[in-house]
XYZ file of C-alpha atoms in Angstrom:
67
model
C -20.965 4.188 9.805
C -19.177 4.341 6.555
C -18.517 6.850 4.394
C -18.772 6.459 0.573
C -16.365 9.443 0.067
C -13.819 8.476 2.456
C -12.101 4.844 -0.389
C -10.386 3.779 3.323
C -13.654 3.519 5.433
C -13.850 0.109 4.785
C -10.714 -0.733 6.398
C -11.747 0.120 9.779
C -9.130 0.385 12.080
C -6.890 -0.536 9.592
C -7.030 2.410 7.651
C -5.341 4.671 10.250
C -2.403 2.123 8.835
C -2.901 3.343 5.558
C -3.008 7.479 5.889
C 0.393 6.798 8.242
C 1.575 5.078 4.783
C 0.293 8.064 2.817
C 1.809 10.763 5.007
C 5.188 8.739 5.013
C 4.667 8.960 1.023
C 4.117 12.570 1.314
C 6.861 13.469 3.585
C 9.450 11.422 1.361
C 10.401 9.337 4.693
C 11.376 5.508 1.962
C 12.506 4.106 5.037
C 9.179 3.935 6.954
C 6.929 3.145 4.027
C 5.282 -0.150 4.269
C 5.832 -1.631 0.896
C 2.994 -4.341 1.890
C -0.041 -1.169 2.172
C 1.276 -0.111 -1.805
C -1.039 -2.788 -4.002
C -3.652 -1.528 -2.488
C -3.734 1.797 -2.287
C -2.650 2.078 -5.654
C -5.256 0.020 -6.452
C -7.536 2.535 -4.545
C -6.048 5.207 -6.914
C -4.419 7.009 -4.228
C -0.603 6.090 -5.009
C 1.360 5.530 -8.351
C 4.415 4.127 -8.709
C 7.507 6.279 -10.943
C 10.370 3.629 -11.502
C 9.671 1.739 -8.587
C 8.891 4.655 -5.971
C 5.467 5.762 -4.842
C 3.926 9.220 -5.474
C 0.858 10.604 -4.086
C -1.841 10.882 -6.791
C -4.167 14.015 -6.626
C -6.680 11.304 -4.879
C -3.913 10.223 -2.792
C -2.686 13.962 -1.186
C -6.366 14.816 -0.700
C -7.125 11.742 0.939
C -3.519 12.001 3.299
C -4.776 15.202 5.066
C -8.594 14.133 5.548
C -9.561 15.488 8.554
């Protein structure tokens, strides 16, 4: 079933992926982001990139700690 609140639903499994790339955005851990996930969540609204590093948009943190 997919959720039209949840903008990674229709990633699947895929979008487990994704919150691990949010949550390594959140916790400032560079290293471990995977630069290829960034297109598309910013495209999703739920990054933005500041002089070439990603930030959590309000979308973004909200999304990160869905339960």
């Amino acid at each position: 079933m997919q959720n039209d609140s949840d903008p990674l639903a229709q990633f699947g499994l895929d979008a487990i992926n994704f919150r691990w790339t949010l949550k390594d955005i959140a916790g400032k851990r560079a290293w471990m982001i995977n630069k290829n996930h960034l297109p598309k969540l910013t495209e999703l609204g739920l990054v933005e990139m500041r002089e070439g590093v990603p930030y959590l948009t309000i979308a973004g943190q909200l999304e990160t700690w869905r339960p």
